[in-house]
PDB file of C-alpha atoms in Angstrom:
ATOM      1  CA  UNK A 158     105.390 132.296 115.232  1.00 51.00           C
ATOM      2  CA  UNK A 159     107.926 130.094 116.323  1.00 58.00           C
ATOM      3  CA  UNK A 160     111.293 132.147 115.631  1.00 93.00           C
ATOM      4  CA  UNK A 161     112.680 129.723 113.277  1.00 96.00           C
ATOM      5  CA  UNK A 162     112.207 130.402 109.937  1.00 96.00           C
ATOM      6  CA  UNK A 163     112.901 128.503 106.725  1.00 97.00           C
ATOM      7  CA  UNK A 164     113.007 129.466 102.617  1.00 97.00           C
ATOM      8  CA  UNK A 165     111.922 128.502 100.446  1.00 97.00           C
ATOM      9  CA  UNK A 166     108.690 126.685 101.830  1.00 95.00           C
ATOM     10  CA  UNK A 167     108.360 124.858  98.874  1.00 96.00           C
ATOM     11  CA  UNK A 168     111.020 123.426  96.170  1.00 96.00           C
ATOM     12  CA  UNK A 169     110.638 121.737  92.898  1.00 96.00           C
ATOM     13  CA  UNK A 170     113.651 120.660  91.171  1.00 93.00           C
ATOM     14  CA  UNK A 171     115.219 118.445  88.834  1.00 91.00           C
ATOM     15  CA  UNK A 172     117.769 115.426  89.721  1.00 90.00           C
ATOM     16  CA  UNK A 173     120.669 117.916  87.783  1.00 88.00           C
ATOM     17  CA  UNK A 174     120.009 120.905  89.973  1.00 89.00           C
ATOM     18  CA  UNK A 175     121.863 122.529  92.996  1.00 94.00           C
ATOM     19  CA  UNK A 176     119.487 124.272  95.147  1.00 95.00           C
ATOM     20  CA  UNK A 177     119.994 125.426  99.030  1.00 97.00           C
ATOM     21  CA  UNK A 178     117.739 125.414 101.959  1.00 98.00           C
ATOM     22  CA  UNK A 179     118.085 127.930 104.348  1.00 98.00           C
ATOM     23  CA  UNK A 180     117.243 128.259 108.197  1.00 98.00           C
ATOM     24  CA  UNK A 181     117.402 131.236 110.393  1.00 97.00           C
ATOM     25  CA  UNK A 182     116.420 131.227 114.209  1.00 97.00           C
ATOM     26  CA  UNK A 183     116.154 134.587 116.073  1.00 94.00           C
ATOM     27  CA  UNK A 184     115.849 132.621 119.801  1.00 95.00           C
ATOM     28  CA  UNK A 185     119.586 133.185 120.175  1.00 95.00           C
ATOM     29  CA  UNK A 186     119.818 129.362 120.455  1.00 95.00           C
ATOM     30  CA  UNK A 187     123.263 127.496 119.907  1.00 94.00           C
ATOM     31  CA  UNK A 188     122.143 124.409 118.456  1.00 94.00           C
ATOM     32  CA  UNK A 189     120.482 123.820 115.160  1.00 96.00           C
ATOM     33  CA  UNK A 190     119.298 120.728 113.385  1.00 96.00           C
ATOM     34  CA  UNK A 191     118.119 119.520 110.212  1.00 97.00           C
ATOM     35  CA  UNK A 192     115.421 116.835 109.997  1.00 96.00           C
ATOM     36  CA  UNK A 193     114.007 114.833 106.835  1.00 96.00           C
ATOM     37  CA  UNK A 194     110.446 113.741 106.974  1.00 94.00           C
ATOM     38  CA  UNK A 195     109.115 111.246 104.193  1.00 94.00           C
ATOM     39  CA  UNK A 196     105.570 110.460 103.636  1.00 88.00           C
ATOM     40  CA  UNK A 197     104.540 107.825 105.820  1.00 82.00           C
ATOM     41  CA  UNK A 198     107.524 107.798 107.917  1.00 89.00           C
ATOM     42  CA  UNK A 199     108.849 109.267 111.119  1.00 91.00           C
ATOM     43  CA  UNK A 200     110.801 112.532 111.317  1.00 93.00           C
ATOM     44  CA  UNK A 201     114.662 111.157 110.941  1.00 93.00           C
ATOM     45  CA  UNK A 202     117.538 113.188 111.945  1.00 93.00           C
ATOM     46  CA  UNK A 203     120.017 114.536 109.495  1.00 95.00           C
ATOM     47  CA  UNK A 204     122.943 116.884 110.954  1.00 95.00           C
ATOM     48  CA  UNK A 205     123.181 118.654 114.502  1.00 94.00           C
ATOM     49  CA  UNK A 206     125.348 121.933 114.586  1.00 95.00           C
ATOM     50  CA  UNK A 207     126.479 123.124 118.063  1.00 92.00           C
ATOM     51  CA  UNK A 208     128.172 126.102 118.497  1.00 93.00           C
ATOM     52  CA  UNK A 209     128.731 126.143 114.294  1.00 92.00           C
ATOM     53  CA  UNK A 210     130.411 122.978 114.696  1.00 93.00           C
ATOM     54  CA  UNK A 211     128.866 119.807 113.072  1.00 92.00           C
ATOM     55  CA  UNK A 212     128.207 117.174 115.993  1.00 90.00           C
ATOM     56  CA  UNK A 213     125.882 114.510 114.262  1.00 88.00           C
ATOM     57  CA  UNK A 214     125.841 113.133 110.743  1.00 90.00           C
ATOM     58  CA  UNK A 215     123.240 110.325 110.545  1.00 88.00           C
ATOM     59  CA  UNK A 216     124.831 108.681 107.800  1.00 90.00           C
ATOM     60  CA  UNK A 217     123.372 111.223 105.497  1.00 95.00           C
ATOM     61  CA  UNK A 218     124.316 110.863 101.785  1.00 95.00           C
ATOM     62  CA  UNK A 219     126.773 113.528 100.339  1.00 95.00           C
ATOM     63  CA  UNK A 220     124.295 114.811  97.691  1.00 96.00           C
ATOM     64  CA  UNK A 221     123.058 116.710 101.342  1.00 97.00           C
ATOM     65  CA  UNK A 222     125.507 119.467 102.284  1.00 97.00           C
ATOM     66  CA  UNK A 223     124.848 121.451 105.413  1.00 97.00           C
ATOM     67  CA  UNK A 224     126.457 124.597 106.544  1.00 97.00           C
ATOM     68  CA  UNK A 225     126.335 126.311 109.625  1.00 97.00           C
ATOM     69  CA  UNK A 226     128.104 129.895 109.474  1.00 96.00           C
ATOM     70  CA  UNK A 227     127.053 131.348 112.829  1.00 94.00           C
ATOM     71  CA  UNK A 228     124.526 129.762 115.589  1.00 92.00           C
ATOM     72  CA  UNK A 229     121.493 131.657 113.526  1.00 95.00           C
ATOM     73  CA  UNK A 230     121.585 130.393 110.075  1.00 97.00           C
ATOM     74  CA  UNK A 231     121.698 126.811 108.971  1.00 98.00           C
ATOM     75  CA  UNK A 232     121.925 126.085 105.191  1.00 98.00           C
ATOM     76  CA  UNK A 233     121.278 122.532 103.455  1.00 98.00           C
ATOM     77  CA  UNK A 234     122.560 122.517 100.057  1.00 97.00           C
ATOM     78  CA  UNK A 235     121.394 119.919  97.552  1.00 96.00           C
ATOM     79  CA  UNK A 236     122.821 118.224  94.386  1.00 94.00           C
ATOM     80  CA  UNK A 237     122.166 115.744  92.189  1.00 93.00           C
ATOM     81  CA  UNK A 238     119.319 114.451  94.242  1.00 94.00           C
ATOM     82  CA  UNK A 239     117.069 111.388  93.488  1.00 94.00           C
ATOM     83  CA  UNK A 240     113.190 111.455  93.389  1.00 94.00           C
ATOM     84  CA  UNK A 241     113.016 109.381  96.848  1.00 94.00           C
ATOM     85  CA  UNK A 242     114.600 112.533  98.276  1.00 96.00           C
ATOM     86  CA  UNK A 243     111.393 114.209  97.947  1.00 96.00           C
ATOM     87  CA  UNK A 244     110.459 115.038 101.579  1.00 96.00           C
ATOM     88  CA  UNK A 245     109.367 117.815 104.214  1.00 96.00           C
ATOM     89  CA  UNK A 246     112.693 119.213 105.392  1.00 97.00           C
ATOM     90  CA  UNK A 247     112.626 120.386 108.616  1.00 96.00           C
ATOM     91  CA  UNK A 248     114.926 122.829 110.679  1.00 96.00           C
ATOM     92  CA  UNK A 249     115.088 123.019 114.339  1.00 95.00           C
ATOM     93  CA  UNK A 250     116.756 124.937 117.465  1.00 94.00           C
ATOM     94  CA  UNK A 251     117.473 124.552 120.837  1.00 92.00           C
ATOM     95  CA  UNK A 252     119.308 126.552 123.657  1.00 92.00           C
ATOM     96  CA  UNK A 253     122.227 123.295 123.770  1.00 87.00           C
ATOM     97  CA  UNK A 254     122.448 119.892 122.867  1.00 82.00           C
ATOM     98  CA  UNK A 255     121.444 118.198 126.233  1.00 77.00           C
ATOM     99  CA  UNK A 256     118.132 117.784 127.256  1.00 70.00           C
ATOM    100  CA  UNK A 257     116.247 121.014 125.823  1.00 82.00           C
ATOM    101  CA  UNK A 258     112.852 121.497 123.929  1.00 86.00           C
ATOM    102  CA  UNK A 259     113.341 121.871 120.127  1.00 90.00           C
ATOM    103  CA  UNK A 260     111.756 124.842 118.150  1.00 92.00           C
ATOM    104  CA  UNK A 261     110.701 124.131 114.967  1.00 94.00           C
ATOM    105  CA  UNK A 262     110.594 125.803 111.561  1.00 94.00           C
ATOM    106  CA  UNK A 263     107.628 125.539 108.901  1.00 93.00           C
ATOM    107  CA  UNK A 264     109.621 123.095 106.589  1.00 95.00           C
ATOM    108  CA  UNK A 265     110.750 123.150 103.125  1.00 96.00           C
ATOM    109  CA  UNK A 266     108.521 120.744 101.038  1.00 95.00           C
ATOM    110  CA  UNK A 267     110.945 119.510  98.568  1.00 96.00           C
ATOM    111  CA  UNK A 268     109.569 117.862  95.122  1.00 96.00           C
ATOM    112  CA  UNK A 269     112.530 116.238  93.239  1.00 95.00           C
ATOM    113  CA  UNK A 270     111.429 115.529  89.541  1.00 92.00           C
TER     114      UNK A 270
ATOM    115  CA  UNK B 178     110.531  97.950 113.927  1.00 54.00           C
ATOM    116  CA  UNK B 179     110.491 101.148 115.355  1.00 60.00           C
ATOM    117  CA  UNK B 180     112.028 101.899 119.098  1.00 89.00           C
ATOM    118  CA  UNK B 181     109.016 104.376 119.694  1.00 94.00           C
ATOM    119  CA  UNK B 182     105.460 102.874 119.278  1.00 95.00           C
ATOM    120  CA  UNK B 183     102.238 104.781 119.483  1.00 96.00           C
ATOM    121  CA  UNK B 184      98.805 103.869 119.158  1.00 96.00           C
ATOM    122  CA  UNK B 185      96.438 104.317 117.929  1.00 97.00           C
ATOM    123  CA  UNK B 186      97.674 105.432 114.552  1.00 95.00           C
ATOM    124  CA  UNK B 187      94.610 107.303 113.866  1.00 96.00           C
ATOM    125  CA  UNK B 188      91.824 108.306 116.255  1.00 97.00           C
ATOM    126  CA  UNK B 189      88.415 109.926 115.170  1.00 97.00           C
ATOM    127  CA  UNK B 190      86.627 111.697 117.993  1.00 97.00           C
ATOM    128  CA  UNK B 191      83.654 114.059 118.711  1.00 97.00           C
ATOM    129  CA  UNK B 192      84.057 117.467 119.751  1.00 97.00           C
ATOM    130  CA  UNK B 193      84.272 117.661 123.605  1.00 97.00           C
ATOM    131  CA  UNK B 194      85.406 114.109 123.914  1.00 97.00           C
ATOM    132  CA  UNK B 195      88.341 113.255 126.159  1.00 98.00           C
ATOM    133  CA  UNK B 196      91.208 111.851 124.066  1.00 98.00           C
ATOM    134  CA  UNK B 197      94.001 109.507 125.056  1.00 98.00           C
ATOM    135  CA  UNK B 198      97.285 108.803 123.046  1.00 98.00           C
ATOM    136  CA  UNK B 199      99.840 106.518 124.004  1.00 98.00           C
ATOM    137  CA  UNK B 200     103.770 106.474 123.626  1.00 97.00           C
ATOM    138  CA  UNK B 201     105.829 102.943 124.417  1.00 96.00           C
ATOM    139  CA  UNK B 202     109.587 102.894 123.970  1.00 94.00           C
ATOM    140  CA  UNK B 203     111.930  99.919 124.405  1.00 88.00           C
ATOM    141  CA  UNK B 204     114.651 101.134 126.743  1.00 82.00           C
ATOM    142  CA  UNK B 205     115.795 103.847 129.280  1.00 82.00           C
ATOM    143  CA  UNK B 206     115.290 107.417 128.222  1.00 86.00           C
ATOM    144  CA  UNK B 207     117.083 110.861 129.273  1.00 85.00           C
ATOM    145  CA  UNK B 208     113.515 112.602 128.498  1.00 90.00           C
ATOM    146  CA  UNK B 209     110.627 112.483 126.071  1.00 94.00           C
ATOM    147  CA  UNK B 210     108.796 114.897 123.947  1.00 95.00           C
ATOM    148  CA  UNK B 211     105.253 115.171 122.532  1.00 97.00           C
ATOM    149  CA  UNK B 212     104.777 117.545 118.981  1.00 96.00           C
ATOM    150  CA  UNK B 213     101.982 118.526 117.345  1.00 96.00           C
ATOM    151  CA  UNK B 214     101.987 118.466 113.432  1.00 95.00           C
ATOM    152  CA  UNK B 215      99.352 120.728 111.875  1.00 90.00           C
ATOM    153  CA  UNK B 216      98.495 120.104 107.923  1.00 85.00           C
ATOM    154  CA  UNK B 217     101.216 122.051 106.211  1.00 78.00           C
ATOM    155  CA  UNK B 218     104.137 120.582 108.207  1.00 79.00           C
ATOM    156  CA  UNK B 219     104.770 123.085 111.007  1.00 86.00           C
ATOM    157  CA  UNK B 220     105.517 121.261 114.241  1.00 92.00           C
ATOM    158  CA  UNK B 221     105.256 122.876 117.613  1.00 92.00           C
ATOM    159  CA  UNK B 222     106.544 121.318 121.153  1.00 92.00           C
ATOM    160  CA  UNK B 223     104.095 120.307 123.408  1.00 95.00           C
ATOM    161  CA  UNK B 224     105.992 118.965 126.158  1.00 94.00           C
ATOM    162  CA  UNK B 225     109.307 117.853 127.314  1.00 92.00           C
ATOM    163  CA  UNK B 226     108.754 115.311 130.570  1.00 92.00           C
ATOM    164  CA  UNK B 227     111.355 112.983 132.601  1.00 90.00           C
ATOM    165  CA  UNK B 228     109.160 111.789 135.050  1.00 92.00           C
ATOM    166  CA  UNK B 229     105.715 112.320 136.405  1.00 94.00           C
ATOM    167  CA  UNK B 230     102.867 114.971 134.764  1.00 96.00           C
ATOM    168  CA  UNK B 231     102.931 117.939 132.993  1.00 96.00           C
ATOM    169  CA  UNK B 232      99.743 120.150 132.384  1.00 97.00           C
ATOM    170  CA  UNK B 233      99.136 123.058 129.612  1.00 95.00           C
ATOM    171  CA  UNK B 234      95.650 123.947 129.333  1.00 96.00           C
ATOM    172  CA  UNK B 235      93.563 120.852 127.934  1.00 97.00           C
ATOM    173  CA  UNK B 236      96.598 119.188 127.366  1.00 97.00           C
ATOM    174  CA  UNK B 237      97.985 116.786 129.801  1.00 98.00           C
ATOM    175  CA  UNK B 238     101.135 114.729 129.637  1.00 98.00           C
ATOM    176  CA  UNK B 239     101.998 111.879 131.875  1.00 97.00           C
ATOM    177  CA  UNK B 240     105.371 109.325 131.793  1.00 96.00           C
ATOM    178  CA  UNK B 241     105.991 106.016 133.524  1.00 95.00           C
ATOM    179  CA  UNK B 242     109.458 105.666 133.687  1.00 91.00           C
ATOM    180  CA  UNK B 243     108.900 101.674 135.167  1.00 92.00           C
ATOM    181  CA  UNK B 244     106.377 100.978 132.289  1.00 94.00           C
ATOM    182  CA  UNK B 245     108.343 102.769 129.723  1.00 94.00           C
ATOM    183  CA  UNK B 246     104.994 104.277 128.999  1.00 96.00           C
ATOM    184  CA  UNK B 247     103.607 107.906 128.215  1.00 97.00           C
ATOM    185  CA  UNK B 248     100.197 109.201 127.858  1.00 98.00           C
ATOM    186  CA  UNK B 249      98.898 112.281 126.268  1.00 98.00           C
ATOM    187  CA  UNK B 250      95.769 113.555 127.051  1.00 98.00           C
ATOM    188  CA  UNK B 251      93.251 116.196 125.553  1.00 98.00           C
ATOM    189  CA  UNK B 252      90.391 117.209 127.836  1.00 97.00           C
ATOM    190  CA  UNK B 253      87.405 119.200 125.887  1.00 96.00           C
ATOM    191  CA  UNK B 254      88.801 118.335 122.483  1.00 97.00           C
ATOM    192  CA  UNK B 255      87.881 120.609 119.709  1.00 96.00           C
ATOM    193  CA  UNK B 256      87.999 120.640 116.011  1.00 96.00           C
ATOM    194  CA  UNK B 257      91.457 122.786 116.275  1.00 94.00           C
ATOM    195  CA  UNK B 258      92.937 119.822 118.055  1.00 96.00           C
ATOM    196  CA  UNK B 259      93.053 118.115 114.751  1.00 96.00           C
ATOM    197  CA  UNK B 260      96.441 117.337 114.090  1.00 96.00           C
ATOM    198  CA  UNK B 261      99.573 114.697 113.824  1.00 96.00           C
ATOM    199  CA  UNK B 262     100.768 114.158 117.643  1.00 98.00           C
ATOM    200  CA  UNK B 263     104.363 112.807 117.632  1.00 97.00           C
ATOM    201  CA  UNK B 264     106.134 111.181 120.332  1.00 97.00           C
ATOM    202  CA  UNK B 265     110.107 111.793 120.435  1.00 94.00           C
ATOM    203  CA  UNK B 266     112.675 110.309 122.886  1.00 92.00           C
ATOM    204  CA  UNK B 267     115.977 110.573 123.587  1.00 88.00           C
ATOM    205  CA  UNK B 268     117.790 107.870 125.011  1.00 82.00           C
ATOM    206  CA  UNK B 269     119.690 107.804 127.889  1.00 71.00           C
ATOM    207  CA  UNK B 270     123.077 108.176 126.199  1.00 65.00           C
ATOM    208  CA  UNK B 271     122.469 109.597 122.719  1.00 61.00           C
ATOM    209  CA  UNK B 272     123.227 113.020 123.486  1.00 65.00           C
ATOM    210  CA  UNK B 273     121.224 115.429 121.309  1.00 67.00           C
ATOM    211  CA  UNK B 274     119.486 112.623 119.163  1.00 79.00           C
ATOM    212  CA  UNK B 275     115.600 112.274 119.059  1.00 86.00           C
ATOM    213  CA  UNK B 276     113.968 109.120 118.002  1.00 90.00           C
ATOM    214  CA  UNK B 277     110.276 109.656 117.113  1.00 93.00           C
ATOM    215  CA  UNK B 278     107.354 107.853 116.937  1.00 94.00           C
ATOM    216  CA  UNK B 279     105.129 107.627 113.843  1.00 93.00           C
ATOM    217  CA  UNK B 280     102.812 109.879 114.890  1.00 95.00           C
ATOM    218  CA  UNK B 281      98.794 109.937 115.889  1.00 97.00           C
ATOM    219  CA  UNK B 282      96.658 111.574 113.156  1.00 96.00           C
ATOM    220  CA  UNK B 283      93.607 112.868 115.348  1.00 97.00           C
ATOM    221  CA  UNK B 284      90.500 114.124 113.930  1.00 97.00           C
ATOM    222  CA  UNK B 285      87.944 116.164 115.810  1.00 97.00           C
ATOM    223  CA  UNK B 286      84.581 116.581 114.562  1.00 97.00           C
ATOM    224  CA  UNK B 287      82.474 119.164 115.506  1.00 95.00           C
TER     225      UNK B 287
END
C-alpha cells in the first residue's frame, strides 16, 4: 500500500469521449505529479502541482487538462484523445518539489480506440 | 538519445546470483533515484541518493558523482526481484523535474 490511489485502474475510451482520471494521496504531501508511460518509452513528466498551484507543464497538449482542488487530490481530464495517447498514466506525490522521494500510485491503463 | 542511459536493457539471472544494473547520465545532478516497477505498472521508490552508497536489505545503490554513474546491486537474487528497474535523475537546475532512463527488465529464474 503506497498511500497513493488512482481510479480507474483501466479505462477504454473513444476519441470523442470525455473522461477523468483521479488520484488521491493520504500521505500529507504538498506536491503531486502526473506522468505518462508509453510502451517502450521512458516515463515522461506531464504536470507538477505544489500547494495546489501548477508549477510545471511539460508541453502537454490541451486535450489533457489537469485539476488540483487541494493538496490531496489531482485529476486529469481527458477529451478528444488520439490513439497514440494510449499509455499508463501514473500519479505521484512528494512532501515538496525539492529533492524528495516520490511515491507513485498504481497507474491507470488507458486505451483510446 | 536519452540523457540517462541504463544497461543492460534486459537481464536474466538464476536465483541466488549477484546482480548489477548500471545508470549513466550526462551532466551534474542534485539527486538520483532508483525505482522498481512490477508487472501491472505500480512503481516503488527504492533509493534516492546524491553521494556515496545506500543499503536496504539485499539492495545496494552506489553513485560516483565524478564519473556520472550509479549502480544498483541485488545480492542473493530471488524470483520476486523480477521487475523493471528504473534510474531517474534530478538535474542540478531542474527543480522538481525527473528525467528517467528506459529501464532494465530483470528476470530471476528459480
